[in-house]
Coordinates of N, CA and C in Angstrom, one line a residue:
P1 N 24.5 -13.5 10.3 CA 25.5 -14.6 10.7 C 26.9 -14.2 10.2
A2 N 27.9 -14.7 10.9 CA 29.3 -14.4 10.5 C 29.6 -14.8 9.1
G3 N 30.3 -14.0 8.4 CA 30.7 -14.4 7.0 C 29.6 -14.1 6.0
V4 N 28.4 -13.7 6.4 CA 27.4 -13.5 5.4 C 27.2 -12.0 5.2
P5 N 27.3 -11.4 4.0 CA 27.2 -10.0 3.8 C 25.8 -9.5 4.2
H6 N 25.7 -8.3 4.9 CA 24.4 -7.8 5.2 C 23.7 -7.2 4.0
R7 N 22.6 -7.7 3.7 CA 21.9 -7.2 2.5 C 20.9 -6.1 2.9
L8 N 21.1 -5.0 2.4 CA 20.3 -3.8 2.8 C 19.1 -3.7 1.9
E9 N 18.1 -3.0 2.4 CA 16.9 -2.7 1.6 C 17.3 -1.8 0.5
G10 N 16.9 -2.2 -0.7 CA 17.3 -1.3 -1.9 C 16.4 -0.1 -2.0
L11 N 15.1 -0.2 -1.6 CA 14.2 0.9 -1.6 C 13.0 0.5 -0.7
T12 N 12.5 1.4 0.1 CA 11.3 1.1 0.9 C 10.6 2.4 1.2
L13 N 9.4 2.4 1.5 CA 8.6 3.6 1.8 C 8.1 3.5 3.3
D14 N 8.9 3.0 4.2 CA 8.6 2.8 5.6 C 8.2 4.1 6.3
G15 N 7.5 3.9 7.4 CA 7.3 5.0 8.3 C 6.1 5.9 8.0
G16 N 6.0 7.0 8.7 CA 5.0 8.0 8.4 C 3.9 8.1 9.3
G17 N 3.5 6.9 9.9 CA 2.4 7.0 10.9 C 1.1 7.2 10.2
G18 N 0.1 7.8 11.0 CA -1.2 8.1 10.5 C -1.9 9.0 11.4
A19 N -2.9 9.7 10.9 CA -3.6 10.7 11.7 C -5.0 10.2 12.2
Y20 N -5.7 9.3 11.4 CA -7.0 9.0 11.7 C -7.5 7.8 10.9
T21 N -8.3 6.9 11.6 CA -9.0 5.9 10.9 C -10.4 5.9 11.5
G22 N -11.4 6.2 10.7 CA -12.8 6.2 11.3 C -13.8 6.8 10.4
G23 N -14.9 7.3 11.0 CA -16.0 7.8 10.2 C -16.0 9.3 9.9
V24 N -17.0 9.7 9.1 CA -17.1 11.1 8.7 C -18.4 11.6 9.3
S25 N -18.3 12.8 10.0 CA -19.5 13.4 10.5 C -20.3 14.2 9.4
S26 N -19.5 14.9 8.6 CA -20.2 15.7 7.5 C -19.2 16.0 6.4
V27 N -19.7 16.3 5.2 CA -18.8 16.8 4.1 C -19.5 17.9 3.4
S28 N -18.8 19.0 3.2 CA -19.3 20.1 2.4 C -18.2 20.6 1.5
G29 N -18.4 20.2 0.2 CA -17.4 20.5 -0.8 C -16.0 19.9 -0.4
S30 N -15.0 20.7 -0.2 CA -13.7 20.2 0.1 C -13.4 20.1 1.6
L31 N -14.4 20.4 2.4 CA -14.3 20.3 3.9 C -14.9 19.0 4.4
V32 N -14.0 18.3 5.1 CA -14.4 17.0 5.8 C -14.3 17.2 7.3
T33 N -15.4 16.8 7.9 CA -15.5 16.9 9.4 C -15.5 15.4 9.9
L34 N -14.5 15.1 10.8 CA -14.4 13.8 11.3 C -15.4 13.5 12.4
D35 N -15.6 12.2 12.6 CA -16.5 11.7 13.7 C -15.8 11.9 15.0
E36 N -14.5 11.6 15.1 CA -13.8 11.7 16.3 C -12.6 12.6 16.2
D37 N -11.9 12.9 17.3 CA -10.7 13.6 17.2 C -9.6 12.7 16.5
P38 N -8.7 13.4 15.8 CA -7.6 12.6 15.3 C -6.7 12.1 16.4
Y39 N -5.8 11.1 16.0 CA -5.0 10.5 17.0 C -4.2 11.4 17.9
G40 N -3.6 12.5 17.2 CA -2.7 13.4 17.9 C -3.3 14.1 19.0
N41 N -4.7 14.2 19.0 CA -5.4 14.9 20.1 C -5.6 14.0 21.3
G42 N -5.2 12.7 21.2 CA -5.2 11.8 22.3 C -6.5 11.1 22.6
T43 N -7.6 11.4 21.9 CA -8.9 10.8 22.2 C -9.4 9.9 21.1
G44 N -8.8 9.9 20.0 CA -9.2 9.1 18.9 C -8.8 7.6 19.1
S45 N -9.3 6.7 18.4 CA -8.9 5.3 18.5 C -7.5 5.2 18.1
Y46 N -6.7 4.3 18.8 CA -5.3 4.0 18.6 C -4.4 5.2 18.7
S47 N -4.8 6.1 19.7 CA -3.9 7.2 20.0 C -2.5 6.8 20.3
S48 N -1.5 7.4 19.7 CA -0.1 7.1 19.9 C 0.7 8.3 20.4
G49 N 1.6 8.0 21.3 CA 2.4 9.1 21.8 C 3.3 9.7 20.7
S50 N 3.5 9.0 19.7 CA 4.4 9.5 18.6 C 3.7 10.5 17.7
Q51 N 2.4 10.6 17.8 CA 1.6 11.5 17.0 C 1.5 12.8 17.7
R52 N 2.0 13.9 17.2 CA 2.0 15.1 17.9 C 0.6 15.8 17.9
V53 N 0.3 16.3 19.1 CA -1.0 17.0 19.2 C -1.0 18.2 18.3
G54 N -2.1 18.4 17.5 CA -2.2 19.5 16.6 C -1.3 19.4 15.4
A55 N -0.8 18.2 15.0 CA 0.2 18.1 14.0 C -0.4 18.7 12.7
N56 N 0.5 19.2 11.8 CA 0.1 19.7 10.5 C 0.3 18.6 9.5
W57 N -0.9 18.2 8.9 CA -0.9 17.0 8.0 C -1.1 17.5 6.6
T58 N -0.7 18.7 6.3 CA -0.7 19.2 4.9 C 0.1 18.2 4.0
G59 N -0.5 17.9 2.9 CA 0.2 17.0 1.9 C -0.1 15.5 2.2
A60 N -0.7 15.2 3.3 CA -1.2 13.8 3.5 C -2.3 13.4 2.6
A61 N -2.8 12.2 2.7 CA -3.9 11.7 1.9 C -5.1 11.3 2.8
V62 N -6.2 11.6 2.3 CA -7.5 11.1 2.9 C -8.0 10.1 1.9
L63 N -8.1 8.8 2.3 CA -8.6 7.8 1.5 C -10.0 7.3 2.0
I64 N -10.9 7.0 1.1 CA -12.1 6.4 1.5 C -11.9 4.9 1.3
L65 N -11.8 4.1 2.4 CA -11.5 2.7 2.3 C -12.8 1.9 2.0
E66 N -13.9 2.2 2.5 CA -15.1 1.5 2.2 C -16.3 2.3 2.5
G67 N -17.5 1.9 2.1 CA -18.7 2.6 2.2 C -18.9 3.5 1.0
R68 N -19.7 4.5 1.1 CA -20.0 5.4 0.0 C -18.7 6.2 -0.4
G69 N -18.5 6.2 -1.7 CA -17.3 6.9 -2.2 C -16.0 6.1 -2.2
A70 N -16.1 4.8 -1.8 CA -14.8 4.0 -1.6 C -14.0 4.1 -2.9
G71 N -12.7 4.1 -2.7 CA -11.7 4.1 -3.8 C -11.2 5.5 -4.2
Q72 N -11.8 6.5 -3.6 CA -11.3 7.9 -3.9 C -10.3 8.3 -2.8
W73 N -9.5 9.3 -3.3 CA -8.5 9.9 -2.3 C -8.3 11.3 -2.7
R74 N -7.9 12.1 -1.7 CA -7.7 13.5 -1.8 C -6.5 13.9 -0.9
R75 N -5.8 15.0 -1.3 CA -4.7 15.5 -0.5 C -5.1 16.5 0.5
V76 N -4.5 16.6 1.6 CA -4.9 17.5 2.7 C -4.2 18.8 2.4
L77 N -5.0 19.9 2.5 CA -4.5 21.3 2.3 C -4.4 21.9 3.7
A78 N -5.2 21.6 4.6 CA -5.2 22.2 6.0 C -6.0 21.3 6.9
N79 N -5.6 21.3 8.2 CA -6.4 20.6 9.2 C -6.3 21.3 10.6
H80 N -7.4 21.2 11.3 CA -7.5 21.7 12.6 C -8.5 20.9 13.4
N81 N -8.1 20.1 14.4 CA -8.9 19.2 15.2 C -9.7 18.3 14.2
R82 N -11.0 18.4 14.2 CA -11.8 17.5 13.4 C -12.1 18.0 12.0
S83 N -11.7 19.2 11.7 CA -11.9 19.9 10.4 C -10.7 19.7 9.5
W84 N -11.0 19.1 8.3 CA -9.9 18.8 7.3 C -10.3 19.3 6.0
T85 N -9.5 20.1 5.4 CA -9.7 20.7 4.0 C -8.9 19.9 3.0
V86 N -9.5 19.4 2.0 CA -8.8 18.6 1.0 C -8.7 19.4 -0.3
D87 N -7.9 18.9 -1.3 CA -7.6 19.7 -2.4 C -8.7 19.9 -3.5
R88 N -9.7 19.1 -3.4 CA -10.9 19.3 -4.3 C -12.0 18.5 -3.7
S89 N -13.2 18.8 -4.2 CA -14.4 18.1 -3.7 C -14.4 16.7 -4.2
W90 N -15.3 15.9 -3.7 CA -15.4 14.5 -4.0 C -16.3 14.2 -5.2
E91 N -16.0 13.3 -6.0 CA -16.9 12.9 -7.1 C -18.2 12.3 -6.5
V92 N -18.0 11.4 -5.5 CA -19.0 10.8 -4.7 C -18.7 11.1 -3.3
E93 N -19.5 12.0 -2.6 CA -19.2 12.4 -1.3 C -19.3 11.2 -0.3
P94 N -18.4 11.1 0.6 CA -18.5 10.1 1.7 C -19.7 10.5 2.6
D95 N -20.2 9.5 3.3 CA -21.3 9.8 4.3 C -21.1 8.9 5.5
A96 N -22.1 8.7 6.3 CA -22.0 8.0 7.6 C -21.6 6.5 7.3
S97 N -21.7 6.0 6.1 CA -21.4 4.6 5.8 C -19.9 4.5 5.5
S98 N -19.2 5.6 5.3 CA -17.8 5.6 4.8 C -16.8 5.4 5.9
L99 N -15.7 4.7 5.7 CA -14.6 4.5 6.6 C -13.4 5.2 5.9
I100 N -12.8 6.2 6.5 CA -11.7 6.9 5.9 C -10.4 6.6 6.7
Q101 N -9.3 6.8 6.0 CA -8.0 6.8 6.6 C -7.2 8.0 6.2
I102 N -6.5 8.6 7.1 CA -5.7 9.8 6.8 C -4.3 9.4 7.2
A103 N -3.4 9.4 6.2 CA -2.0 9.0 6.5 C -1.1 9.7 5.4
P104 N 0.2 9.8 5.7 CA 1.1 10.4 4.7 C 1.1 9.8 3.3
L105 N 1.0 10.6 2.3 CA 1.0 10.1 0.9 C 2.4 9.7 0.5
R106 N 2.5 8.5 0.0 CA 3.7 8.0 -0.6 C 3.3 7.5 -2.0
G107 N 3.0 8.5 -2.9 CA 2.4 8.1 -4.2 C 2.9 9.0 -5.3
H108 N 2.3 8.8 -6.5 CA 2.7 9.5 -7.7 C 4.2 9.3 -7.9
I109 N 4.6 8.0 -7.8 CA 6.0 7.6 -7.9 C 6.3 6.9 -9.2
L110 N 7.3 7.3 -9.9 CA 7.8 6.6 -11.1 C 9.2 6.0 -10.8
L111 N 9.3 4.7 -10.8 CA 10.6 4.0 -10.7 C 10.9 3.4 -12.1
V112 N 11.7 4.0 -12.8 CA 11.9 3.6 -14.2 C 13.4 3.6 -14.5
G113 N 13.9 2.5 -15.1 CA 15.3 2.4 -15.6 C 16.3 2.3 -14.5
N114 N 16.0 1.8 -13.3 CA 17.0 1.6 -12.3 C 17.5 0.2 -12.2
S115 N 18.5 -0.1 -11.4 CA 19.0 -1.4 -11.2 C 19.4 -1.6 -9.7
W116 N 19.1 -2.9 -9.2 CA 19.4 -3.2 -7.9 C 20.2 -4.6 -7.9
T117 N 21.2 -4.7 -7.1 CA 21.9 -6.0 -7.0 C 22.0 -6.4 -5.6
T118 N 21.5 -7.6 -5.3 CA 21.5 -8.3 -4.0 C 20.9 -7.4 -2.9
A119 N 19.9 -6.7 -3.2 CA 19.1 -5.9 -2.2 C 18.2 -6.9 -1.5
S120 N 18.1 -6.8 -0.2 CA 17.2 -7.7 0.6 C 15.7 -7.5 0.1
T121 N 15.4 -6.2 -0.3 CA 14.0 -6.0 -0.9 C 14.0 -4.6 -1.5
V122 N 13.1 -4.5 -2.5 CA 12.7 -3.3 -3.1 C 11.2 -3.3 -2.9
Q123 N 10.6 -2.4 -2.1 CA 9.2 -2.5 -1.8 C 8.5 -1.2 -1.8
L124 N 7.3 -1.3 -2.3 CA 6.3 -0.2 -2.3 C 5.5 -0.5 -1.1
Y125 N 5.8 0.2 0.0 CA 5.4 -0.3 1.4 C 4.4 0.7 2.0
G126 N 3.2 0.5 1.7 CA 2.1 1.3 2.4 C 1.9 2.7 1.9
M127 N 0.6 3.0 1.6 CA 0.2 4.3 1.2 C 0.9 4.7 -0.1
C128 N 1.2 3.7 -1.0 CA 1.8 4.0 -2.3 C 0.6 4.0 -3.3
I129 N 0.3 5.2 -3.7 CA -0.9 5.5 -4.5 C -0.5 6.0 -5.9
E130 N -1.0 5.2 -6.9 CA -0.7 5.6 -8.3 C 0.8 5.7 -8.5
A131 N 1.4 4.5 -8.6 CA 2.8 4.4 -8.8 C 3.1 3.4 -10.0
V132 N 4.3 3.6 -10.6 CA 4.7 2.7 -11.7 C 6.1 2.3 -11.5
G133 N 6.4 1.0 -11.6 CA 7.8 0.5 -11.6 C 8.0 -0.2 -12.9
A134 N 8.8 0.4 -13.8 CA 9.0 -0.2 -15.1 C 10.4 -0.2 -15.6
E135 N 10.8 -1.2 -16.4 CA 12.0 -1.3 -17.1 C 13.2 -1.2 -16.1
N136 N 13.1 -1.8 -15.0 CA 14.2 -1.9 -14.0 C 14.8 -3.2 -14.1
L137 N 16.1 -3.3 -13.6 CA 16.8 -4.6 -13.5 C 17.0 -5.0 -12.0
F138 N 16.6 -6.2 -11.7 CA 16.7 -6.7 -10.4 C 17.6 -8.0 -10.4
D139 N 18.8 -7.8 -9.8 CA 19.7 -8.9 -9.7 C 19.7 -9.5 -8.3
R140 N 19.1 -10.6 -8.2 CA 18.9 -11.3 -6.8 C 18.2 -10.3 -5.8
S141 N 17.3 -9.5 -6.3 CA 16.6 -8.6 -5.5 C 15.1 -8.7 -5.8
P142 N 14.2 -8.9 -4.8 CA 12.8 -9.0 -5.0 C 12.1 -7.6 -5.1
L143 N 11.0 -7.6 -5.8 CA 10.1 -6.4 -5.8 C 8.8 -6.8 -5.2
K144 N 8.4 -6.0 -4.1 CA 7.2 -6.3 -3.3 C 6.3 -5.1 -3.3
I145 N 5.0 -5.4 -3.6 CA 4.0 -4.4 -3.4 C 3.3 -4.8 -2.1
W146 N 3.6 -4.0 -1.1 CA 3.3 -4.5 0.3 C 2.3 -3.5 1.0
G147 N 1.0 -3.8 0.9 CA 0.0 -3.0 1.7 C 0.1 -3.3 3.2
R148 N 0.1 -2.3 4.0 CA 0.4 -2.4 5.4 C -0.6 -1.7 6.3
S149 N -0.6 -2.2 7.5 CA -1.2 -1.4 8.6 C -0.1 -1.2 9.6
P150 N 0.9 -0.4 9.3 CA 2.2 -0.5 10.0 C 2.1 0.1 11.4
H151 N 2.6 -0.6 12.4 CA 2.8 -0.1 13.7 C 1.5 0.4 14.4
Y152 N 0.4 -0.2 13.9 CA -0.9 0.1 14.5 C -1.3 1.6 14.4
W153 N -0.8 2.2 13.3 CA -1.2 3.6 13.0 C -2.2 3.7 11.9
G154 N -3.0 2.7 11.8 CA -4.1 2.8 10.8 C -3.7 2.0 9.5
Y155 N -4.7 1.9 8.7 CA -4.5 1.1 7.4 C -3.8 1.9 6.4
Q156 N -2.9 1.3 5.7 CA -2.1 2.0 4.7 C -2.0 1.2 3.4
P157 N -3.0 1.2 2.6 CA -3.1 0.4 1.4 C -2.2 0.9 0.3
N158 N -2.0 0.1 -0.7 CA -1.5 0.5 -2.0 C -2.6 0.5 -3.0
W159 N -2.8 1.5 -3.8 CA -3.8 1.6 -4.8 C -3.2 2.0 -6.1
R160 N -3.6 1.3 -7.2 CA -3.3 1.7 -8.6 C -1.8 1.7 -8.8
V161 N -1.2 0.5 -8.7 CA 0.2 0.3 -8.9 C 0.4 -0.6 -10.1
E162 N 1.3 -0.2 -11.0 CA 1.7 -1.0 -12.2 C 3.1 -1.4 -12.1
V163 N 3.4 -2.6 -12.4 CA 4.8 -3.2 -12.4 C 4.9 -3.8 -13.8
A164 N 5.8 -3.2 -14.7 CA 5.8 -3.6 -16.1 C 7.2 -3.6 -16.7
R165 N 7.4 -4.6 -17.5 CA 8.6 -4.7 -18.3 C 9.9 -4.7 -17.5
N166 N 9.9 -5.2 -16.3 CA 11.1 -5.3 -15.5 C 11.8 -6.7 -15.8
Q167 N 13.1 -6.7 -15.5 CA 13.8 -8.0 -15.7 C 14.4 -8.4 -14.3
L168 N 14.2 -9.6 -13.9 CA 14.7 -10.1 -12.6 C 15.5 -11.4 -12.9
S169 N 16.8 -11.4 -12.7 CA 17.6 -12.5 -13.0 C 18.9 -12.4 -12.2
P170 N 19.3 -13.4 -11.4 CA 18.4 -14.5 -10.9 C 17.3 -13.9 -10.1
S171 N 16.1 -14.5 -10.3 CA 14.9 -13.8 -9.8 C 14.7 -14.1 -8.3
K172 N 14.4 -13.1 -7.5 CA 13.9 -13.2 -6.2 C 12.4 -13.0 -6.1
G173 N 11.7 -12.8 -7.3 CA 10.3 -12.7 -7.4 C 9.7 -11.3 -7.3
I174 N 8.4 -11.3 -7.8 CA 7.5 -10.1 -7.6 C 6.4 -10.6 -6.8
G175 N 6.0 -9.8 -5.8 CA 4.9 -10.2 -4.9 C 4.0 -9.1 -4.5
S176 N 2.7 -9.4 -4.4 CA 1.7 -8.5 -3.8 C 1.3 -9.2 -2.5
L177 N 1.6 -8.5 -1.4 CA 1.3 -9.1 -0.1 C 0.9 -8.0 0.9
S178 N 0.5 -8.5 2.1 CA 0.2 -7.5 3.2 C 0.8 -8.1 4.5
C179 N 0.4 -7.6 5.6 CA 1.0 -8.0 6.9 C 0.5 -9.2 7.5
D180 N 0.0 -10.1 6.7 CA -0.5 -11.4 7.2 C 0.4 -12.5 6.6
E181 N 0.0 -13.7 6.7 CA 0.7 -14.9 6.2 C 2.1 -15.0 6.8
S182 N 3.1 -15.4 6.0 CA 4.4 -15.6 6.6 C 5.2 -14.4 6.9
F183 N 4.7 -13.2 6.5 CA 5.4 -12.0 6.7 C 4.8 -11.1 7.7
D184 N 4.3 -11.7 8.8 CA 3.5 -10.9 9.8 C 4.5 -10.3 10.8
L185 N 5.3 -9.4 10.3 CA 6.4 -8.9 11.2 C 5.8 -8.0 12.3
C186 N 4.6 -7.5 12.1 CA 4.0 -6.7 13.2 C 3.1 -7.5 14.1
H187 N 3.0 -8.8 13.8 CA 2.1 -9.6 14.5 C 0.6 -9.0 14.5
E188 N 0.3 -8.4 13.4 CA -1.0 -7.8 13.3 C -2.1 -8.7 12.8
G189 N -1.7 -9.8 12.1 CA -2.7 -10.6 11.5 C -3.4 -9.9 10.3
V190 N -4.5 -10.4 9.8 CA -5.1 -9.9 8.7 C -5.8 -8.5 9.0
N191 N -6.4 -8.5 10.2 CA -7.2 -7.3 10.5 C -6.9 -6.9 11.9
P192 N -5.8 -6.1 12.1 CA -5.4 -5.8 13.5 C -6.3 -4.9 14.3
F193 N -7.1 -4.1 13.6 CA -7.9 -3.1 14.3 C -9.4 -3.6 14.5
G194 N -9.8 -4.5 13.6 CA -11.1 -5.1 13.9 C -12.3 -4.5 13.1
F195 N -12.1 -3.4 12.3 CA -13.2 -2.9 11.7 C -13.0 -2.6 10.2
Y196 N -12.0 -3.1 9.6 CA -11.8 -3.0 8.1 C -11.3 -4.4 7.6
D197 N -12.1 -5.0 6.7 CA -11.7 -6.3 6.2 C -11.3 -6.2 4.7
G198 N -11.2 -5.0 4.2 CA -11.0 -4.8 2.8 C -9.5 -5.0 2.4
A199 N -9.3 -4.8 1.1 CA -7.9 -5.0 0.5 C -6.9 -4.0 0.9
L200 N -5.7 -4.4 1.2 CA -4.6 -3.5 1.4 C -3.8 -3.3 0.1
N201 N -4.0 -4.1 -0.9 CA -3.5 -3.9 -2.2 C -4.6 -4.0 -3.2
S202 N -4.9 -3.0 -4.0 CA -5.9 -3.1 -5.0 C -5.6 -2.3 -6.2
D203 N -6.2 -2.8 -7.3 CA -5.9 -2.2 -8.6 C -4.4 -2.3 -8.9
V204 N -3.9 -3.5 -8.9 CA -2.5 -3.8 -9.2 C -2.4 -4.5 -10.5
V205 N -1.5 -4.0 -11.3 CA -1.2 -4.7 -12.6 C 0.3 -5.1 -12.6
I206 N 0.5 -6.4 -12.9 CA 1.9 -6.9 -13.1 C 1.9 -7.4 -14.5
R207 N 2.6 -6.7 -15.4 CA 2.5 -7.0 -16.8 C 3.9 -7.0 -17.5
G208 N 4.1 -8.0 -18.4 CA 5.2 -8.0 -19.3 C 6.6 -8.0 -18.6
N209 N 6.7 -8.6 -17.5 CA 8.0 -8.8 -16.8 C 8.6 -10.1 -17.2
Q210 N 10.0 -10.1 -17.1 CA 10.7 -11.4 -17.3 C 11.5 -11.7 -16.1
L211 N 11.2 -12.9 -15.6 CA 11.8 -13.5 -14.4 C 12.5 -14.8 -14.7
S212 N 13.7 -14.9 -14.4 CA 14.4 -16.2 -14.8 C 15.3 -16.7 -13.6
D213 N 15.4 -18.0 -13.6 CA 16.4 -18.7 -12.7 C 16.1 -18.4 -11.3
G214 N 14.9 -18.5 -10.8 CA 14.6 -18.2 -9.4 C 13.1 -18.2 -9.2
E215 N 12.7 -17.3 -8.3 CA 11.3 -17.2 -7.9 C 10.4 -16.6 -8.9
G216 N 9.1 -16.9 -8.9 CA 8.2 -16.3 -9.8 C 7.4 -15.2 -9.2
I217 N 6.1 -15.2 -9.5 CA 5.2 -14.1 -9.1 C 4.2 -14.7 -8.1
W218 N 4.0 -14.0 -7.0 CA 3.1 -14.5 -6.0 C 2.1 -13.4 -5.6
I219 N 0.9 -13.8 -5.5 CA -0.2 -12.8 -5.1 C -0.8 -13.4 -3.8
G220 N -0.7 -12.7 -2.7 CA -1.3 -13.1 -1.5 C -1.7 -12.0 -0.6
G221 N -1.8 -12.2 0.7 CA -2.3 -11.2 1.6 C -3.7 -10.8 1.2
V222 N -4.0 -9.6 1.7 CA -5.3 -9.0 1.4 C -5.2 -8.2 0.1
S223 N -5.2 -8.9 -1.0 CA -5.0 -8.2 -2.3 C -6.3 -8.5 -3.1
S224 N -6.7 -7.4 -3.9 CA -7.9 -7.5 -4.7 C -7.8 -6.7 -6.0
D225 N -8.5 -7.2 -7.0 CA -8.5 -6.5 -8.3 C -7.1 -6.4 -8.8
V226 N -6.5 -7.6 -9.1 CA -5.1 -7.7 -9.5 C -5.1 -8.4 -10.9
V227 N -4.3 -7.8 -11.8 CA -4.1 -8.4 -13.2 C -2.7 -8.8 -13.3
V228 N -2.4 -10.1 -13.6 CA -1.1 -10.6 -13.9 C -1.1 -11.1 -15.3
E229 N -0.4 -10.4 -16.2 CA -0.6 -10.8 -17.6 C 0.7 -10.6 -18.4
H230 N 0.9 -11.6 -19.4 CA 2.0 -11.5 -20.4 C 3.4 -11.4 -19.7
N231 N 3.5 -12.1 -18.6 CA 4.9 -12.2 -18.0 C 5.5 -13.5 -18.4
A232 N 6.9 -13.5 -18.4 CA 7.6 -14.7 -18.8 C 8.4 -15.1 -17.5
V233 N 8.1 -16.3 -17.0 CA 8.8 -16.9 -15.9 C 9.6 -18.1 -16.4
L234 N 10.9 -17.9 -16.5 CA 11.8 -18.9 -17.2 C 12.6 -19.7 -16.1
R235 N 12.6 -21.0 -16.2 CA 13.4 -21.9 -15.4 C 13.1 -21.5 -13.9
P236 N 11.9 -21.5 -13.5 CA 11.6 -21.2 -12.1 C 12.0 -22.3 -11.1
T237 N 12.3 -21.9 -9.9 CA 12.6 -22.9 -8.9 C 11.4 -23.4 -8.1
G238 N 10.2 -22.8 -8.4 CA 9.0 -23.2 -7.7 C 7.8 -22.9 -8.7
I239 N 6.7 -22.6 -8.1 CA 5.5 -22.3 -8.9 C 5.7 -21.0 -9.7
P240 N 5.5 -21.0 -11.0 CA 5.8 -19.7 -11.7 C 4.9 -18.6 -11.3
I241 N 3.6 -18.8 -11.2 CA 2.7 -17.8 -10.7 C 1.8 -18.4 -9.7
N242 N 1.8 -17.9 -8.4 CA 1.2 -18.5 -7.3 C 0.2 -17.5 -6.7
V243 N -1.1 -17.8 -6.7 CA -2.1 -17.0 -6.1 C -2.7 -17.7 -4.9
N244 N -2.5 -17.1 -3.7 CA -3.1 -17.6 -2.5 C -4.4 -17.0 -2.2
Y245 N -5.5 -17.7 -2.4 CA -6.8 -17.1 -2.3 C -7.4 -17.2 -0.9
T246 N -6.5 -17.4 0.1 CA -7.0 -17.3 1.5 C -7.6 -16.0 1.8
H247 N -7.0 -14.9 1.3 CA -7.5 -13.5 1.5 C -7.5 -12.7 0.2
A248 N -6.8 -13.2 -0.8 CA -6.8 -12.5 -2.1 C -8.0 -12.9 -2.9
D249 N -8.6 -11.9 -3.7 CA -9.7 -12.2 -4.6 C -9.6 -11.3 -5.8
H250 N -10.5 -11.6 -6.8 CA -10.6 -10.9 -8.0 C -9.2 -10.7 -8.6
V251 N -8.5 -11.9 -8.9 CA -7.2 -11.9 -9.5 C -7.3 -12.6 -10.8
L252 N -6.9 -11.9 -11.9 CA -6.9 -12.4 -13.2 C -5.4 -12.7 -13.7
V253 N -5.2 -14.0 -14.1 CA -3.9 -14.4 -14.5 C -4.0 -14.9 -16.0
R254 N -3.3 -14.3 -16.9 CA -3.3 -14.7 -18.3 C -2.0 -14.5 -19.0

């Protein structure tokens, strides 16, 4: 609108696409053979013209979303058609019950000691694996842990994220959310592809943060295994800590 400054995103992990969502045909050590061709070959589910045929996915992540071995991930060392080599063997090998996702890794991130002022958002946005955001200052800037299935390129969850000892004043809040509820920008709903109903944010810890004179902490979307503890929400404008259990579960608040 006229006269209103444009508030830019302070940090986001947008983009990246994906190579594959589906089953596993076989596993031998660090070699994973897919059930179907990856998207870039044009025959896999959700094939997209933006995914190059025969693309090199070195450095991407293979995640086991559900089934045997769920919760593990590995980095891609090499790929050719349905044959994918990862950086090490699995502690529990996936099998025919497993659903895997291959997408660019945006993880092993440390956000420590930074400051943002009037950013529209600071967000860990899809495929953020093993990240820490600590001791940052947020001036009228929200912090969002946003698990996504962006642009119909497969599921892109956030796993093992810790948000600790940050200060937000005036607070725009800390949130764990996904592409459903009021932020359905992709019009994807909770489960856009129809065969994965699991969490898009999991193993999330929100600990020891101070939020004042504004929004508090909200947990929503498809979030699971979340700990919210020892936070101070001072003079909030709404509910200090709000958990929407429509799709979120296994949330501990103390």
